[in-house]
Every structure is written in C-alpha cells, then in structure tokens.
PDB file of C-alpha atoms in Angstrom:
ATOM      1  CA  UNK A   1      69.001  20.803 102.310  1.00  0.00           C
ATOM      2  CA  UNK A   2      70.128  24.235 101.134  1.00  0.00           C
ATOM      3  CA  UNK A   3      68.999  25.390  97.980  1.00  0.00           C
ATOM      4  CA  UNK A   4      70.779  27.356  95.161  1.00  0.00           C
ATOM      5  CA  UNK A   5      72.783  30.453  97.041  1.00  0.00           C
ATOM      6  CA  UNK A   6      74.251  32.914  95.432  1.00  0.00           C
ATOM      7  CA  UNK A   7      76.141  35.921  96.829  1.00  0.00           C
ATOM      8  CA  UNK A   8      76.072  39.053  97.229  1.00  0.00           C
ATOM      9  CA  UNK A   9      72.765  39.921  96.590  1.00  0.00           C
ATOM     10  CA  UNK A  10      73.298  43.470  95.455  1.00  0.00           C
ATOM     11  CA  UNK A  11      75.648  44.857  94.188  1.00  0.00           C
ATOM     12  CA  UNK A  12      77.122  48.325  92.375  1.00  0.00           C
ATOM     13  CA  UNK A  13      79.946  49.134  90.519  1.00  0.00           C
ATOM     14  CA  UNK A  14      81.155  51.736  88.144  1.00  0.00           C
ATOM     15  CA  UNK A  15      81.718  51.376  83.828  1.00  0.00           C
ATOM     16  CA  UNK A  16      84.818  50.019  83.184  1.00  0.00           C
ATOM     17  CA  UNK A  17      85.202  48.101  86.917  1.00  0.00           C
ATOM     18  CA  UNK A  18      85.168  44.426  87.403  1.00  0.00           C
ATOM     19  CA  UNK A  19      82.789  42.115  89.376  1.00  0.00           C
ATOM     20  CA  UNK A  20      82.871  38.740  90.671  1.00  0.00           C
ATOM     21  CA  UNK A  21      79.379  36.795  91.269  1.00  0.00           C
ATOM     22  CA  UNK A  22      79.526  33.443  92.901  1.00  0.00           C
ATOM     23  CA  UNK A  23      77.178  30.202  93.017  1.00  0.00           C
ATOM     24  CA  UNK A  24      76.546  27.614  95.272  1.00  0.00           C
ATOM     25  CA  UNK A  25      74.767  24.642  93.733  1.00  0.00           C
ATOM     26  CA  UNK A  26      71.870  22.493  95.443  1.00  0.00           C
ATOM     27  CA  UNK A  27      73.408  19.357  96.930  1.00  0.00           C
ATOM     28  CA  UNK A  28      73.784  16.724  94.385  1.00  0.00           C
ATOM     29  CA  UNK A  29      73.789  18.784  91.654  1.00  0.00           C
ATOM     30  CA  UNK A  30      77.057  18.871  89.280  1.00  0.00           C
ATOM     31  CA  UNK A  31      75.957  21.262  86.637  1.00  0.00           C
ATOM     32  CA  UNK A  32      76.061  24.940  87.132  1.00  0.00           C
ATOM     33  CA  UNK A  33      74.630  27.609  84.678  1.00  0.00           C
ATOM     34  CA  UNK A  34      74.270  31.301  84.475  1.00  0.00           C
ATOM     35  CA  UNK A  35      71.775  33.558  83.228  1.00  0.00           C
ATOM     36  CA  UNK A  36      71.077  37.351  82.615  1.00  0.00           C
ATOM     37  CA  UNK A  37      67.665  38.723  83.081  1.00  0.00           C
ATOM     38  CA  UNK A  38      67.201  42.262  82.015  1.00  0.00           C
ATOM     39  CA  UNK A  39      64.199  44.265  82.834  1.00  0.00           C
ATOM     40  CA  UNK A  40      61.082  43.314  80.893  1.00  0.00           C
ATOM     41  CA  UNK A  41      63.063  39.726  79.369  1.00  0.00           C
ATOM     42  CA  UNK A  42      63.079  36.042  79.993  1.00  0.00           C
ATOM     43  CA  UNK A  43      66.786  35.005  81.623  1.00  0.00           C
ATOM     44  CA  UNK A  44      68.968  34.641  79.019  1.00  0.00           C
ATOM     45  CA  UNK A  45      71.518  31.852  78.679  1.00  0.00           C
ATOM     46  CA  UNK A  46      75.564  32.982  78.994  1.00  0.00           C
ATOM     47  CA  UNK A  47      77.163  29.938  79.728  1.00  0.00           C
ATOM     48  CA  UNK A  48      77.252  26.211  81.867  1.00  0.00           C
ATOM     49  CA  UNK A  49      79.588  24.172  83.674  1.00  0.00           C
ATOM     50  CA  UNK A  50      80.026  20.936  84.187  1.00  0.00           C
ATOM     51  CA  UNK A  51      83.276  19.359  85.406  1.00  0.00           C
ATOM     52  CA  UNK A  52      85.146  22.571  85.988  1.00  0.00           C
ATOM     53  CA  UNK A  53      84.221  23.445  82.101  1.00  0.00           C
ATOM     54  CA  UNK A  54      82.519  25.552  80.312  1.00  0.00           C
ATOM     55  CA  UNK A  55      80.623  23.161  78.397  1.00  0.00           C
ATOM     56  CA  UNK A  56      78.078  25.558  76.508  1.00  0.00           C
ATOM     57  CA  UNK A  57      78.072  29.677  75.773  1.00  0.00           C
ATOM     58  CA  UNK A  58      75.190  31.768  74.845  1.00  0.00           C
ATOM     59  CA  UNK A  59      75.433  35.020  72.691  1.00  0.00           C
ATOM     60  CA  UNK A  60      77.673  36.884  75.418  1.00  0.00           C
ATOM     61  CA  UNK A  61      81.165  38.978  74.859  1.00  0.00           C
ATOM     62  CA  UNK A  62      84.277  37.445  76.065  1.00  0.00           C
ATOM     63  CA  UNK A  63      84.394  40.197  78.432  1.00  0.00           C
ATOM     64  CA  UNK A  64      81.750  37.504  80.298  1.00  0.00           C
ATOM     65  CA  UNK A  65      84.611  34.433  82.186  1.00  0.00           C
ATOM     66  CA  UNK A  66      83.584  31.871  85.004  1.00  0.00           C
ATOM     67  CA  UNK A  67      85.203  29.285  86.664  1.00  0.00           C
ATOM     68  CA  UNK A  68      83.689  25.645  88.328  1.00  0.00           C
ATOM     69  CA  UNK A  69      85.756  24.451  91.470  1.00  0.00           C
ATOM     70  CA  UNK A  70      85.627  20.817  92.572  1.00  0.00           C
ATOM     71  CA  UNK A  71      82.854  20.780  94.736  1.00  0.00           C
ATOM     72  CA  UNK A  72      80.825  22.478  91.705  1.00  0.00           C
ATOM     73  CA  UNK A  73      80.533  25.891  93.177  1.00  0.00           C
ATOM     74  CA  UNK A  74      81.044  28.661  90.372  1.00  0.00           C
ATOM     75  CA  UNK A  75      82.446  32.323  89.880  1.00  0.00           C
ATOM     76  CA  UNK A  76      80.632  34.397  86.961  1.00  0.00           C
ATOM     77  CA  UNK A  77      83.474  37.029  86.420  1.00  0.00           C
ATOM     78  CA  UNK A  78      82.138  40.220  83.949  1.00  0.00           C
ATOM     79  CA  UNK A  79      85.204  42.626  83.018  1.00  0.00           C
ATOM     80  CA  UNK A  80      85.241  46.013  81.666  1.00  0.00           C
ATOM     81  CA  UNK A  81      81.421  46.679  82.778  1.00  0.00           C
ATOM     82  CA  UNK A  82      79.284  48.980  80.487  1.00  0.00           C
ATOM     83  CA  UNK A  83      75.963  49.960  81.871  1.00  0.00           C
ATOM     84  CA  UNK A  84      73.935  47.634  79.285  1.00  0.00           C
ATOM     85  CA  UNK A  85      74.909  45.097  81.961  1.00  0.00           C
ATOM     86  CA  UNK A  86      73.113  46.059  84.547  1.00  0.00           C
ATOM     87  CA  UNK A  87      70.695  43.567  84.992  1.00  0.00           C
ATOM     88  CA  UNK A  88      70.196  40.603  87.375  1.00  0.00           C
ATOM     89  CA  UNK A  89      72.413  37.225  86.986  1.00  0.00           C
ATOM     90  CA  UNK A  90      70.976  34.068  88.033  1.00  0.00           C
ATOM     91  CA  UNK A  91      72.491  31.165  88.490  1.00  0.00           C
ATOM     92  CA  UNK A  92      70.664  27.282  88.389  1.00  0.00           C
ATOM     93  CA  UNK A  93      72.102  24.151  89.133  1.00  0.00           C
ATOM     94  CA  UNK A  94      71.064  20.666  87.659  1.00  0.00           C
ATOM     95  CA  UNK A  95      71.924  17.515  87.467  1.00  0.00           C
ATOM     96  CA  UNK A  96      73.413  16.559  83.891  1.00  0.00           C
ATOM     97  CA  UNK A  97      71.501  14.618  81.996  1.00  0.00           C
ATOM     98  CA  UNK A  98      67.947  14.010  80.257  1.00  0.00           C
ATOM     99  CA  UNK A  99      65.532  16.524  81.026  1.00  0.00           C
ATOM    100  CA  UNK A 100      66.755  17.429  84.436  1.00  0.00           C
ATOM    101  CA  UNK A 101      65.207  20.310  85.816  1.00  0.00           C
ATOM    102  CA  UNK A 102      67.169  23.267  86.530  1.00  0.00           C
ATOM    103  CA  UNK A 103      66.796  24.980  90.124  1.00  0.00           C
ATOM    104  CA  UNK A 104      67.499  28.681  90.529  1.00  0.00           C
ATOM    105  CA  UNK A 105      69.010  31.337  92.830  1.00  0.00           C
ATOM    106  CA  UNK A 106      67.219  33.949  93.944  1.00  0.00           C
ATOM    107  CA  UNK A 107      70.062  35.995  91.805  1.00  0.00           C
ATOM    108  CA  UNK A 108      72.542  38.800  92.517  1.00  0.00           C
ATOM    109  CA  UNK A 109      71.124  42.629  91.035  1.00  0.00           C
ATOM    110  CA  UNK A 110      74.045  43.988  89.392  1.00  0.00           C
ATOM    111  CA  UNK A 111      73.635  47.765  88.959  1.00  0.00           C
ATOM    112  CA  UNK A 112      76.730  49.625  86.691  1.00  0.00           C
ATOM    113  CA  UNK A 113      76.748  53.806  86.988  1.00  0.00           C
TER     114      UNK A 113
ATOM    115  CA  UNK B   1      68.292  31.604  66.947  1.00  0.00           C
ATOM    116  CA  UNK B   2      65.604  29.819  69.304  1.00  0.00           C
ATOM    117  CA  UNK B   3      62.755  32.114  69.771  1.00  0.00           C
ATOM    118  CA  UNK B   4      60.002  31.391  72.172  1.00  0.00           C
ATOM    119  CA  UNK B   5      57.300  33.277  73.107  1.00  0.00           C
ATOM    120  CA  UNK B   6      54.836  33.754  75.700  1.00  0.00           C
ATOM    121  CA  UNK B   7      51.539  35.856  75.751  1.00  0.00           C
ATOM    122  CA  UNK B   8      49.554  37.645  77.356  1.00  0.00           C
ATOM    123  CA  UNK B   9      52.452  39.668  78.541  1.00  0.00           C
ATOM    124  CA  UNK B  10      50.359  40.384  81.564  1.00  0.00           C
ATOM    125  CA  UNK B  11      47.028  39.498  82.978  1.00  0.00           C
ATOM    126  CA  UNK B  12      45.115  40.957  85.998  1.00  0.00           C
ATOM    127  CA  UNK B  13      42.474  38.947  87.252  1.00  0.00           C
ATOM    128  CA  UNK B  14      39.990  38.343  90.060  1.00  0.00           C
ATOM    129  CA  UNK B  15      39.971  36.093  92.585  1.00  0.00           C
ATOM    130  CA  UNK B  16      38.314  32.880  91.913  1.00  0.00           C
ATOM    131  CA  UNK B  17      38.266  33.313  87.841  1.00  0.00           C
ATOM    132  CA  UNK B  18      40.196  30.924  86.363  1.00  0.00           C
ATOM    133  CA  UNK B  19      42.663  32.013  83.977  1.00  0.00           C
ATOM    134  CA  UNK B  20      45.451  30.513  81.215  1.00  0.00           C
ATOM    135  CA  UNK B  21      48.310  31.829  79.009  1.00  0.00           C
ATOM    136  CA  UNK B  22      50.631  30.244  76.089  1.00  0.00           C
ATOM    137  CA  UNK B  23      53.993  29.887  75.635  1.00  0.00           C
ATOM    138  CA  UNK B  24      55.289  29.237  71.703  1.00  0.00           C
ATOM    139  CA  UNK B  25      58.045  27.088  70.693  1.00  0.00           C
ATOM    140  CA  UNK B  26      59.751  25.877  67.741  1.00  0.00           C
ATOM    141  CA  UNK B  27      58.476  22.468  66.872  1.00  0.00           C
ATOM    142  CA  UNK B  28      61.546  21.145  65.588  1.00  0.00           C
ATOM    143  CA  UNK B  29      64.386  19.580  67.717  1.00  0.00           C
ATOM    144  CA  UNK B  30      62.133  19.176  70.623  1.00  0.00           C
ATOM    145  CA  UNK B  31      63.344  17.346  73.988  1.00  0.00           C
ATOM    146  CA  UNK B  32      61.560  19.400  76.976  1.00  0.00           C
ATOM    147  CA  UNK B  33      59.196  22.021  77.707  1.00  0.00           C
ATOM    148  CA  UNK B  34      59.683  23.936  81.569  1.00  0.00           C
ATOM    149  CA  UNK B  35      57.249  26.065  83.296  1.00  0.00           C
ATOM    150  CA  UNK B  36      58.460  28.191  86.318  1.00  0.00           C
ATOM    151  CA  UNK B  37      56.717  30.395  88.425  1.00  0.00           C
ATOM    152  CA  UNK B  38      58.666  33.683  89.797  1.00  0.00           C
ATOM    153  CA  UNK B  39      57.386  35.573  92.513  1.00  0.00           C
ATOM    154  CA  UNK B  40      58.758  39.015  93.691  1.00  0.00           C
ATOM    155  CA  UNK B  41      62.054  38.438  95.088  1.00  0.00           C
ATOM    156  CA  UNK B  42      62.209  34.761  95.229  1.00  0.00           C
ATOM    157  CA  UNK B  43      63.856  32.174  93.133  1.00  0.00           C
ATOM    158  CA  UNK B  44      62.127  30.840  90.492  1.00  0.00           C
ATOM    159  CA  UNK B  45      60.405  28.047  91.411  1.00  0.00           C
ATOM    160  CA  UNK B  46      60.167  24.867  88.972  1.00  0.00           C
ATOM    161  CA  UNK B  47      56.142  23.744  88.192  1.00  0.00           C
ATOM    162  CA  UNK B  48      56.285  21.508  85.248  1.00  0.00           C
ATOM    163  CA  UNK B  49      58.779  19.434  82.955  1.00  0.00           C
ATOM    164  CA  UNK B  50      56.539  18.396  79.878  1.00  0.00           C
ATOM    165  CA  UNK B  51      58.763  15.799  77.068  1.00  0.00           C
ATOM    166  CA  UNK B  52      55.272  14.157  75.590  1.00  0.00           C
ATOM    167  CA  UNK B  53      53.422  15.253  72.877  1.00  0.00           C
ATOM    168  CA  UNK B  54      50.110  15.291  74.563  1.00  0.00           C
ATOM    169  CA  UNK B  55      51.379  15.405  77.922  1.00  0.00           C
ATOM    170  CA  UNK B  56      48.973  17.058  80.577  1.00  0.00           C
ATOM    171  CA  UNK B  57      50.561  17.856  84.237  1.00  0.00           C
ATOM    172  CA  UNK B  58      48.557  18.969  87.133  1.00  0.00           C
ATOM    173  CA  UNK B  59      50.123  20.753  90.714  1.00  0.00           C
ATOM    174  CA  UNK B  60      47.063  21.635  92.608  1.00  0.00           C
ATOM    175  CA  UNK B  61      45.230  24.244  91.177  1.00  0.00           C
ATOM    176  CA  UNK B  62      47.844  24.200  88.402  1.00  0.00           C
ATOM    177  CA  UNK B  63      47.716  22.261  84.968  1.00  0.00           C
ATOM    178  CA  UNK B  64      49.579  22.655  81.934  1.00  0.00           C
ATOM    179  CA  UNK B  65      49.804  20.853  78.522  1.00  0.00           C
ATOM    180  CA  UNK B  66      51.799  20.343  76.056  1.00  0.00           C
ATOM    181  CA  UNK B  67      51.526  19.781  71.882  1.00  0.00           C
ATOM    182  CA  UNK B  68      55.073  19.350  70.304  1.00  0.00           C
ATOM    183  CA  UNK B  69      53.933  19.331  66.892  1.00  0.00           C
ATOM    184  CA  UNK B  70      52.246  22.845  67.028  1.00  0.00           C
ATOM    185  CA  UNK B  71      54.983  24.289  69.184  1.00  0.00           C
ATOM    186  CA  UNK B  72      52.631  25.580  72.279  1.00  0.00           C
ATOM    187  CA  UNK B  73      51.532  24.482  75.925  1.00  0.00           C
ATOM    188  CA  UNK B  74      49.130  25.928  78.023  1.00  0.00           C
ATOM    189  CA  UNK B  75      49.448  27.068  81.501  1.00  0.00           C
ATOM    190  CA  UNK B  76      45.759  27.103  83.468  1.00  0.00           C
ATOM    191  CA  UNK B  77      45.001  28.017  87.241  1.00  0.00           C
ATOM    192  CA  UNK B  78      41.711  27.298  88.074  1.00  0.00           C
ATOM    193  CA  UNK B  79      40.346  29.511  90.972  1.00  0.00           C
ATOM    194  CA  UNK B  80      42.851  32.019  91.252  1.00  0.00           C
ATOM    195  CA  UNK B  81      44.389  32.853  94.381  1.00  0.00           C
ATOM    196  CA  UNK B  82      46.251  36.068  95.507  1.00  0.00           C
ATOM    197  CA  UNK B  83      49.127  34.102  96.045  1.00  0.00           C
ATOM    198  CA  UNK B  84      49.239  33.016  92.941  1.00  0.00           C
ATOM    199  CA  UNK B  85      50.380  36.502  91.775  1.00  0.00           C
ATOM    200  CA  UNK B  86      53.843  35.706  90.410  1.00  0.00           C
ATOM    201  CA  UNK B  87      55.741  35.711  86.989  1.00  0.00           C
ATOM    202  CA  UNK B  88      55.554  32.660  84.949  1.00  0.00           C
ATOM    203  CA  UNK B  89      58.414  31.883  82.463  1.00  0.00           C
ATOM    204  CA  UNK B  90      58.519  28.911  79.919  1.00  0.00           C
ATOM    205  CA  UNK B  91      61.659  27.486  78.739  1.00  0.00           C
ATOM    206  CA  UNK B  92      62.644  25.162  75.852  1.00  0.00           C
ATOM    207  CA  UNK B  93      65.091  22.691  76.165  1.00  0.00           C
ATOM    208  CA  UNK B  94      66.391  21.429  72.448  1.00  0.00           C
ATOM    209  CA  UNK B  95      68.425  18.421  73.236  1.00  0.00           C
ATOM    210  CA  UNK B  96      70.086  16.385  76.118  1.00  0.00           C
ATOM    211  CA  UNK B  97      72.245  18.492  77.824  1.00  0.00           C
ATOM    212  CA  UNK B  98      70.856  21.609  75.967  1.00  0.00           C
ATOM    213  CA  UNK B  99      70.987  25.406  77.507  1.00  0.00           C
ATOM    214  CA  UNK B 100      67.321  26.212  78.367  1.00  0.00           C
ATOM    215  CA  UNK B 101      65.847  28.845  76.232  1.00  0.00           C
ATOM    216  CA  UNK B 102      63.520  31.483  77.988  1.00  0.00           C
ATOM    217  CA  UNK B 103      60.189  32.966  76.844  1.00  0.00           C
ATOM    218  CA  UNK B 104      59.777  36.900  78.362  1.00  0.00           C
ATOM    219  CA  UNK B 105      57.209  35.472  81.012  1.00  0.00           C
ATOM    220  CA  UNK B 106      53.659  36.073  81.736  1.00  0.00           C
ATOM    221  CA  UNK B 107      53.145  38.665  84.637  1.00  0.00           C
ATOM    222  CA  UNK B 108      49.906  37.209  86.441  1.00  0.00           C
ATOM    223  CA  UNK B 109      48.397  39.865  89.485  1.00  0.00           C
ATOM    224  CA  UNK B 110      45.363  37.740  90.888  1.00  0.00           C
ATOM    225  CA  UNK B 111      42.738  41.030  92.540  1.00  0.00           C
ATOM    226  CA  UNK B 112      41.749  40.189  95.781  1.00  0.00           C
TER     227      UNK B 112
END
C-alpha cells in the first residue's frame, strides 16, 4: 500500500514564474490538504480538499490555487512566485471525518531565486 | 488566530536518559491533540491522536498525555535511543473536519 507521494521532490524556479506541485493520496483516503513549512516553523495550513473542493483556506494569497481530480489526487498551483515562498509544501491525506489522522508526504522543496 | 506552542525548541541528550517536552494549546474549542515525529528527510510520521481529557497513550518507548482544560500534553521517551533523533511537531485540531494547527516542533538529537 503506497503511502502519500508527492512529486517532484525538488524543485527551482525564478520570482515571478509559476509552479505546479502534485499529490497522491494514501489509498482510501478522500481528503487532501496542503501545507507550507518554512525554515525554523511548524507546517502551516493553506488549504483542503475534499470532493474536488476546496473546503477550507488558511491565511494564504490568492496567488496560492489547487485543484482535486476524481480519484482524489491534487495539484497545489502557486503563481507569480516571490522568494518568501521558498519553503517546503507538504501535502497529507485523511479520511474525512472525526479525528482522523492526517498522513504526510515526504514534501516537494520549493526554492525561488 | 490559533496559537500553539511547543518548548524546548531543542534538546540534546544522551543515550539512555529519558527525556520530555510540551506542546501548548488553547483550551477552548477542543476536539484533538496530534503528535508526529519528523526525521531528516522522511515524512512525518503520525505517533499519537489524544481527544480525552486525561488521556495517556503509550508506542514503545513513547508516551504522551493529554489535559484539555490546561491546554498542554506531554511527550516522554524513556531511554533514549539514537534513532530517536527526529523533529516532533504537535498539532491541534479545533473541530470535526477542522485544518490541523501546527506548533514549531521540538528538535530532539539523542548523543550516542
């Protein structure tokens, strides 16, 4: 049983380029979210899915888009990159519902110059 | 704005001692409390889910508990190993369905 994938796992791209990071969910699992971790922080929350919508946001510019297909995989899309988002994006997937633990990628390192 | 908080920030320790950090919470709106441990280039790896007031979970060598009321649970590893030399993040979960909130983590290096 494969775990949470993500791809790619590195990545760099320029200010003001685009980037696409994509998520495969553990089997079973319906719910996708996506989290930043910057150097030195906890993850922090930008947004969930859950039947191909976003369901929740965090504190994150619109600039920050995703997409859930029907077999729960998900695209976070980040436009207009400024360095500040360097950082690296995880993605968990869960179950919804109750307390349901979430279980994470190993994350894609996003580096802007 | 949710605010948790974890401390020490780091900890270096021997192997063998046993050792234990806090994560804070806000005791209102409470539903779940996570612990994770993060090792260098791995996935975060899911220890505990804590919803009790009072609740006390054990993995091996691993225990945590929780008290809802104060807004903290303890994280303890008794006998540290080396590979038990990881980062390990708390998150709070205010309601069903609720984004996960994430404390800064507590870096743990275990001396051989």
């Amino acid at each position: 049983d494969a775990g949470v994938t993500q791809s790619p796992t590195h990545l760099i791209k320029t200010r003001g380029q685009q980037v696409t990071l994509r998520c495969s969910p553990k089997s079973g699992h319906d719910t996708v979210s996506w989290y930043q971790q910057a150097l030195g922080q906890g993850p922090q929350f930008i947004f969930q899915y859950y039947e191909e919508e976003e369901r929740q946001r965090g504190n994150f510019p619109d600039r920050f888009s995703g997409h859930q297909f029907p077999n729960y995989s998900s695209e976070l899309n980040v436009n207009a990159l400024l360095l500040g988002d360097s950082a690296l994006y995880l993605c968990a997937s869960s179950l919804m519902g109750n307390e349901e633990t979430q279980y994470f990628g190993p994350g894609t390192r996003l580096l802007v110059l | 704005i949710l605010n948790v908080e974890q401390s020490p920030q780091s900890l270096h320790v021997q192997e063998g001692d046993s050792t234990n950090f806090t994560c804070s919470f806000p005791s209102s709106n409470f539903y779940a409390l996570h612990w994770y441990r993060w090792e260098t280039a791995k996935s975060p790896e899911a220890l505990f889910v804590m919803t009790l007031n009072g609740d006390e979970k054990k993995k091996g060598r691993i225990s945590a508990t929780l008290n809802t009321k104060e807004g903290y649970s303890y994280l303890y590893i008794k006998g540290s190993q080396p590979e038990d030399s990881a980062t390990y993040l708390c998150a709070f979960n205010h309601g069903y369905g609720q984004n996960f909130v994430f404390g800064p983590g507590t870096r743990l290096s275990v001396l051989p």
